[in-house]
Amino acid sequence: MTGGPGDLGTSAPRPRPPESRLSPVVRIAGLVLGFALAIAATLAVFLTDNALYLRLAVIAVAWAFVIAAFSAGRRKTDQAVAEGRENQLRQAYSLELEREVAARREYELKLENQLRRETQEAMRAEMDKLRADLASSPVCATSSSAWASCRPTWAGCGTS
């Protein structure tokens, strides 16, 4: 994980397979052609006793199998490629999600520290102000016996 802006968690781009894959239309046409050859060969076997037609039927069945196998066999390859791409996208998504969670945690920690610092500064300033007020109070500053008279005044501040 290098953390670059375009990094999706992969070390190098995978080379694309050559564009010799069959389109869905060609694939369906191949399956239909194979099916038609198989039906024609089956009909020829059941409807004739001529050896020439029977030989042509065997050849037609063989070609039907080959055409159908090539047309249908590409699906597994496409599924494997799609599954690999899906796994790659899932990994990229999970890495991005982890980055966002980490960034959110970092932001929350910075915010928490900033708020803590501001509250401590505000409390420190308030305490300094109260200490200054107490030190400058003429009654409380002159004698310790006068402290008892200041106590009821400070009782309303939440201290006892």
PDB file of C-alpha atoms in Angstrom:
ATOM      1  CA  MET A   1       0.000   0.000   0.000  1.00  0.00           C
ATOM      2  CA  THR A   2       1.820   3.049  -1.263  1.00  0.00           C
ATOM      3  CA  GLY A   3      -0.945   5.532  -0.586  1.00  0.00           C
ATOM      4  CA  GLY A   4      -0.744   7.313  -3.906  1.00  0.00           C
ATOM      5  CA  PRO A   5      -3.870   9.010  -5.243  1.00  0.00           C
ATOM      6  CA  GLY A   6      -4.385   6.535  -8.080  1.00  0.00           C
ATOM      7  CA  ASP A   7      -3.256   3.478  -6.122  1.00  0.00           C
ATOM      8  CA  LEU A   8      -5.903   0.785  -5.888  1.00  0.00           C
ATOM      9  CA  GLY A   9      -3.790  -1.688  -3.985  1.00  0.00           C
ATOM     10  CA  THR A  10      -2.349  -3.490  -6.991  1.00  0.00           C
ATOM     11  CA  SER A  11       1.353  -3.664  -7.720  1.00  0.00           C
ATOM     12  CA  ALA A  12       1.133  -3.570 -11.513  1.00  0.00           C
ATOM     13  CA  PRO A  13      -1.725  -3.397 -14.005  1.00  0.00           C
ATOM     14  CA  ARG A  14      -2.698  -6.787 -15.316  1.00  0.00           C
ATOM     15  CA  PRO A  15      -2.283  -7.236 -19.058  1.00  0.00           C
ATOM     16  CA  ARG A  16      -5.569  -7.526 -20.872  1.00  0.00           C
ATOM     17  CA  PRO A  17      -6.241 -10.672 -22.837  1.00  0.00           C
ATOM     18  CA  PRO A  18      -6.311 -10.232 -26.598  1.00  0.00           C
ATOM     19  CA  GLU A  19      -9.587  -8.996 -27.993  1.00  0.00           C
ATOM     20  CA  SER A  20     -10.262 -12.301 -29.761  1.00  0.00           C
ATOM     21  CA  ARG A  21     -13.156 -13.069 -27.446  1.00  0.00           C
ATOM     22  CA  LEU A  22     -16.434 -13.730 -29.161  1.00  0.00           C
ATOM     23  CA  SER A  23     -19.227 -11.234 -28.860  1.00  0.00           C
ATOM     24  CA  PRO A  24     -22.504 -12.522 -27.403  1.00  0.00           C
ATOM     25  CA  VAL A  25     -24.177 -12.428 -30.843  1.00  0.00           C
ATOM     26  CA  VAL A  26     -21.459 -14.586 -32.412  1.00  0.00           C
ATOM     27  CA  ARG A  27     -21.566 -16.913 -29.421  1.00  0.00           C
ATOM     28  CA  ILE A  28     -25.337 -17.381 -29.704  1.00  0.00           C
ATOM     29  CA  ALA A  29     -25.045 -17.855 -33.479  1.00  0.00           C
ATOM     30  CA  GLY A  30     -22.427 -20.560 -32.910  1.00  0.00           C
ATOM     31  CA  LEU A  31     -24.634 -22.346 -30.407  1.00  0.00           C
ATOM     32  CA  VAL A  32     -27.624 -22.161 -32.772  1.00  0.00           C
ATOM     33  CA  LEU A  33     -25.507 -23.446 -35.676  1.00  0.00           C
ATOM     34  CA  GLY A  34     -24.198 -26.325 -33.571  1.00  0.00           C
ATOM     35  CA  PHE A  35     -27.708 -27.169 -32.417  1.00  0.00           C
ATOM     36  CA  ALA A  36     -29.000 -27.090 -36.008  1.00  0.00           C
ATOM     37  CA  LEU A  37     -26.179 -29.375 -37.200  1.00  0.00           C
ATOM     38  CA  ALA A  38     -26.912 -31.800 -34.369  1.00  0.00           C
ATOM     39  CA  ILE A  39     -30.634 -31.897 -35.255  1.00  0.00           C
ATOM     40  CA  ALA A  40     -29.862 -32.387 -38.972  1.00  0.00           C
ATOM     41  CA  ALA A  41     -27.444 -35.213 -38.162  1.00  0.00           C
ATOM     42  CA  THR A  42     -29.977 -36.875 -35.842  1.00  0.00           C
ATOM     43  CA  LEU A  43     -32.677 -36.674 -38.504  1.00  0.00           C
ATOM     44  CA  ALA A  44     -30.314 -38.073 -41.127  1.00  0.00           C
ATOM     45  CA  VAL A  45     -29.466 -41.047 -38.902  1.00  0.00           C
ATOM     46  CA  PHE A  46     -33.105 -41.887 -38.229  1.00  0.00           C
ATOM     47  CA  LEU A  47     -34.532 -41.166 -41.679  1.00  0.00           C
ATOM     48  CA  THR A  48     -32.003 -42.764 -44.048  1.00  0.00           C
ATOM     49  CA  ASP A  49     -30.110 -45.955 -44.578  1.00  0.00           C
ATOM     50  CA  ASN A  50     -27.772 -44.441 -47.158  1.00  0.00           C
ATOM     51  CA  ALA A  51     -24.118 -44.788 -46.020  1.00  0.00           C
ATOM     52  CA  LEU A  52     -23.143 -41.438 -47.535  1.00  0.00           C
ATOM     53  CA  TYR A  53     -25.782 -39.589 -45.516  1.00  0.00           C
ATOM     54  CA  LEU A  54     -24.781 -41.489 -42.376  1.00  0.00           C
ATOM     55  CA  ARG A  55     -21.133 -40.464 -42.855  1.00  0.00           C
ATOM     56  CA  LEU A  56     -22.211 -36.837 -43.384  1.00  0.00           C
ATOM     57  CA  ALA A  57     -24.315 -37.103 -40.215  1.00  0.00           C
ATOM     58  CA  VAL A  58     -21.304 -38.242 -38.179  1.00  0.00           C
ATOM     59  CA  ILE A  59     -19.223 -35.367 -39.559  1.00  0.00           C
ATOM     60  CA  ALA A  60     -22.071 -32.898 -38.867  1.00  0.00           C
ATOM     61  CA  VAL A  61     -22.325 -34.120 -35.259  1.00  0.00           C
ATOM     62  CA  ALA A  62     -18.581 -33.744 -34.813  1.00  0.00           C
ATOM     63  CA  TRP A  63     -18.660 -30.186 -36.174  1.00  0.00           C
ATOM     64  CA  ALA A  64     -21.725 -29.368 -34.073  1.00  0.00           C
ATOM     65  CA  PHE A  65     -19.821 -30.491 -30.989  1.00  0.00           C
ATOM     66  CA  VAL A  66     -16.750 -28.460 -31.909  1.00  0.00           C
ATOM     67  CA  ILE A  67     -18.744 -25.291 -32.658  1.00  0.00           C
ATOM     68  CA  ALA A  68     -20.846 -25.598 -29.513  1.00  0.00           C
ATOM     69  CA  ALA A  69     -17.782 -26.349 -27.378  1.00  0.00           C
ATOM     70  CA  PHE A  70     -15.931 -23.272 -28.615  1.00  0.00           C
ATOM     71  CA  SER A  71     -19.010 -21.071 -28.268  1.00  0.00           C
ATOM     72  CA  ALA A  72     -19.926 -22.287 -24.785  1.00  0.00           C
ATOM     73  CA  GLY A  73     -16.358 -22.736 -23.555  1.00  0.00           C
ATOM     74  CA  ARG A  74     -15.652 -19.025 -23.701  1.00  0.00           C
ATOM     75  CA  ARG A  75     -18.217 -18.362 -21.005  1.00  0.00           C
ATOM     76  CA  LYS A  76     -16.077 -20.019 -18.346  1.00  0.00           C
ATOM     77  CA  THR A  77     -13.110 -17.911 -19.385  1.00  0.00           C
ATOM     78  CA  ASP A  78     -15.244 -14.765 -19.273  1.00  0.00           C
ATOM     79  CA  GLN A  79     -16.618 -15.774 -15.883  1.00  0.00           C
ATOM     80  CA  ALA A  80     -13.108 -16.307 -14.540  1.00  0.00           C
ATOM     81  CA  VAL A  81     -12.035 -12.897 -15.872  1.00  0.00           C
ATOM     82  CA  ALA A  82     -15.158 -11.282 -14.412  1.00  0.00           C
ATOM     83  CA  GLU A  83     -14.574 -13.009 -11.071  1.00  0.00           C
ATOM     84  CA  GLY A  84     -10.965 -11.810 -11.022  1.00  0.00           C
ATOM     85  CA  ARG A  85     -12.083  -8.268 -11.801  1.00  0.00           C
ATOM     86  CA  GLU A  86     -14.743  -8.468  -9.103  1.00  0.00           C
ATOM     87  CA  ASN A  87     -12.163  -9.621  -6.540  1.00  0.00           C
ATOM     88  CA  GLN A  88      -9.848  -6.812  -7.595  1.00  0.00           C
ATOM     89  CA  LEU A  89     -12.641  -4.244  -7.204  1.00  0.00           C
ATOM     90  CA  ARG A  90     -13.609  -5.678  -3.808  1.00  0.00           C
ATOM     91  CA  GLN A  91     -10.013  -5.400  -2.607  1.00  0.00           C
ATOM     92  CA  ALA A  92      -9.751  -1.833  -3.887  1.00  0.00           C
ATOM     93  CA  TYR A  93     -13.038  -0.982  -2.167  1.00  0.00           C
ATOM     94  CA  SER A  94     -11.955  -2.513   1.130  1.00  0.00           C
ATOM     95  CA  LEU A  95      -8.620  -0.649   0.992  1.00  0.00           C
ATOM     96  CA  GLU A  96     -10.410   2.614   0.269  1.00  0.00           C
ATOM     97  CA  LEU A  97     -12.832   1.937   3.110  1.00  0.00           C
ATOM     98  CA  GLU A  98      -9.935   1.255   5.492  1.00  0.00           C
ATOM     99  CA  ARG A  99      -8.299   4.516   4.425  1.00  0.00           C
ATOM    100  CA  GLU A 100     -11.509   6.445   5.028  1.00  0.00           C
ATOM    101  CA  VAL A 101     -11.966   4.849   8.467  1.00  0.00           C
ATOM    102  CA  ALA A 102      -8.366   5.671   9.394  1.00  0.00           C
ATOM    103  CA  ALA A 103      -8.790   9.266   8.184  1.00  0.00           C
ATOM    104  CA  ARG A 104     -12.009   9.570  10.195  1.00  0.00           C
ATOM    105  CA  ARG A 105     -10.283   8.265  13.340  1.00  0.00           C
ATOM    106  CA  GLU A 106      -7.408  10.701  12.830  1.00  0.00           C
ATOM    107  CA  TYR A 107      -9.851  13.588  12.386  1.00  0.00           C
ATOM    108  CA  GLU A 108     -11.777  12.603  15.533  1.00  0.00           C
ATOM    109  CA  LEU A 109      -8.548  12.393  17.575  1.00  0.00           C
ATOM    110  CA  LYS A 110      -7.404  15.815  16.349  1.00  0.00           C
ATOM    111  CA  LEU A 111     -10.799  17.288  17.149  1.00  0.00           C
ATOM    112  CA  GLU A 112     -10.843  15.686  20.594  1.00  0.00           C
ATOM    113  CA  ASN A 113      -7.352  17.030  21.390  1.00  0.00           C
ATOM    114  CA  GLN A 114      -8.274  20.489  20.141  1.00  0.00           C
ATOM    115  CA  LEU A 115     -11.458  20.584  22.241  1.00  0.00           C
ATOM    116  CA  ARG A 116      -9.602  19.309  25.305  1.00  0.00           C
ATOM    117  CA  ARG A 117      -6.927  21.985  24.856  1.00  0.00           C
ATOM    118  CA  GLU A 118      -9.547  24.746  24.467  1.00  0.00           C
ATOM    119  CA  THR A 119     -11.464  23.634  27.568  1.00  0.00           C
ATOM    120  CA  GLN A 120      -8.277  23.413  29.616  1.00  0.00           C
ATOM    121  CA  GLU A 121      -7.260  26.897  28.492  1.00  0.00           C
ATOM    122  CA  ALA A 122     -10.712  28.275  29.308  1.00  0.00           C
ATOM    123  CA  MET A 123     -10.716  26.616  32.748  1.00  0.00           C
ATOM    124  CA  ARG A 124      -7.168  27.831  33.415  1.00  0.00           C
ATOM    125  CA  ALA A 125      -8.152  31.395  32.468  1.00  0.00           C
ATOM    126  CA  GLU A 126     -11.253  31.193  34.677  1.00  0.00           C
ATOM    127  CA  MET A 127      -9.220  29.857  37.625  1.00  0.00           C
ATOM    128  CA  ASP A 128      -6.595  32.584  37.161  1.00  0.00           C
ATOM    129  CA  LYS A 129      -9.360  35.191  37.135  1.00  0.00           C
ATOM    130  CA  LEU A 130     -10.914  33.756  40.300  1.00  0.00           C
ATOM    131  CA  ARG A 131      -7.521  33.659  42.027  1.00  0.00           C
ATOM    132  CA  ALA A 132      -6.879  37.250  41.054  1.00  0.00           C
ATOM    133  CA  ASP A 133     -10.312  38.285  42.332  1.00  0.00           C
ATOM    134  CA  LEU A 134      -9.699  36.462  45.591  1.00  0.00           C
ATOM    135  CA  ALA A 135      -6.259  37.969  46.016  1.00  0.00           C
ATOM    136  CA  SER A 136      -7.537  41.472  45.315  1.00  0.00           C
ATOM    137  CA  SER A 137     -10.513  41.179  47.664  1.00  0.00           C
ATOM    138  CA  PRO A 138      -9.887  43.731  50.481  1.00  0.00           C
ATOM    139  CA  VAL A 139     -11.684  41.783  53.193  1.00  0.00           C
ATOM    140  CA  CYS A 140     -10.201  38.371  52.491  1.00  0.00           C
ATOM    141  CA  ALA A 141      -6.728  39.632  51.766  1.00  0.00           C
ATOM    142  CA  THR A 142      -6.194  41.498  55.078  1.00  0.00           C
ATOM    143  CA  SER A 143      -6.585  38.765  57.639  1.00  0.00           C
ATOM    144  CA  SER A 144      -7.193  35.104  57.959  1.00  0.00           C
ATOM    145  CA  SER A 145     -10.015  35.749  60.438  1.00  0.00           C
ATOM    146  CA  ALA A 146     -11.864  37.569  57.705  1.00  0.00           C
ATOM    147  CA  TRP A 147     -11.764  34.396  55.676  1.00  0.00           C
ATOM    148  CA  ALA A 148     -14.731  33.093  57.633  1.00  0.00           C
ATOM    149  CA  SER A 149     -16.798  36.058  56.461  1.00  0.00           C
ATOM    150  CA  CYS A 150     -15.882  35.290  52.829  1.00  0.00           C
ATOM    151  CA  ARG A 151     -16.969  31.687  53.104  1.00  0.00           C
ATOM    152  CA  PRO A 152     -20.717  32.320  52.755  1.00  0.00           C
ATOM    153  CA  THR A 153     -19.990  34.421  49.643  1.00  0.00           C
ATOM    154  CA  TRP A 154     -18.111  31.560  48.002  1.00  0.00           C
ATOM    155  CA  ALA A 155     -20.709  28.976  49.073  1.00  0.00           C
ATOM    156  CA  GLY A 156     -22.920  30.071  46.191  1.00  0.00           C
ATOM    157  CA  CYS A 157     -20.169  29.220  43.690  1.00  0.00           C
ATOM    158  CA  GLY A 158     -20.623  25.496  44.173  1.00  0.00           C
ATOM    159  CA  THR A 159     -17.800  25.024  46.724  1.00  0.00           C
ATOM    160  CA  SER A 160     -18.242  24.283  50.408  1.00  0.00           C
TER     161      SER A 160
END
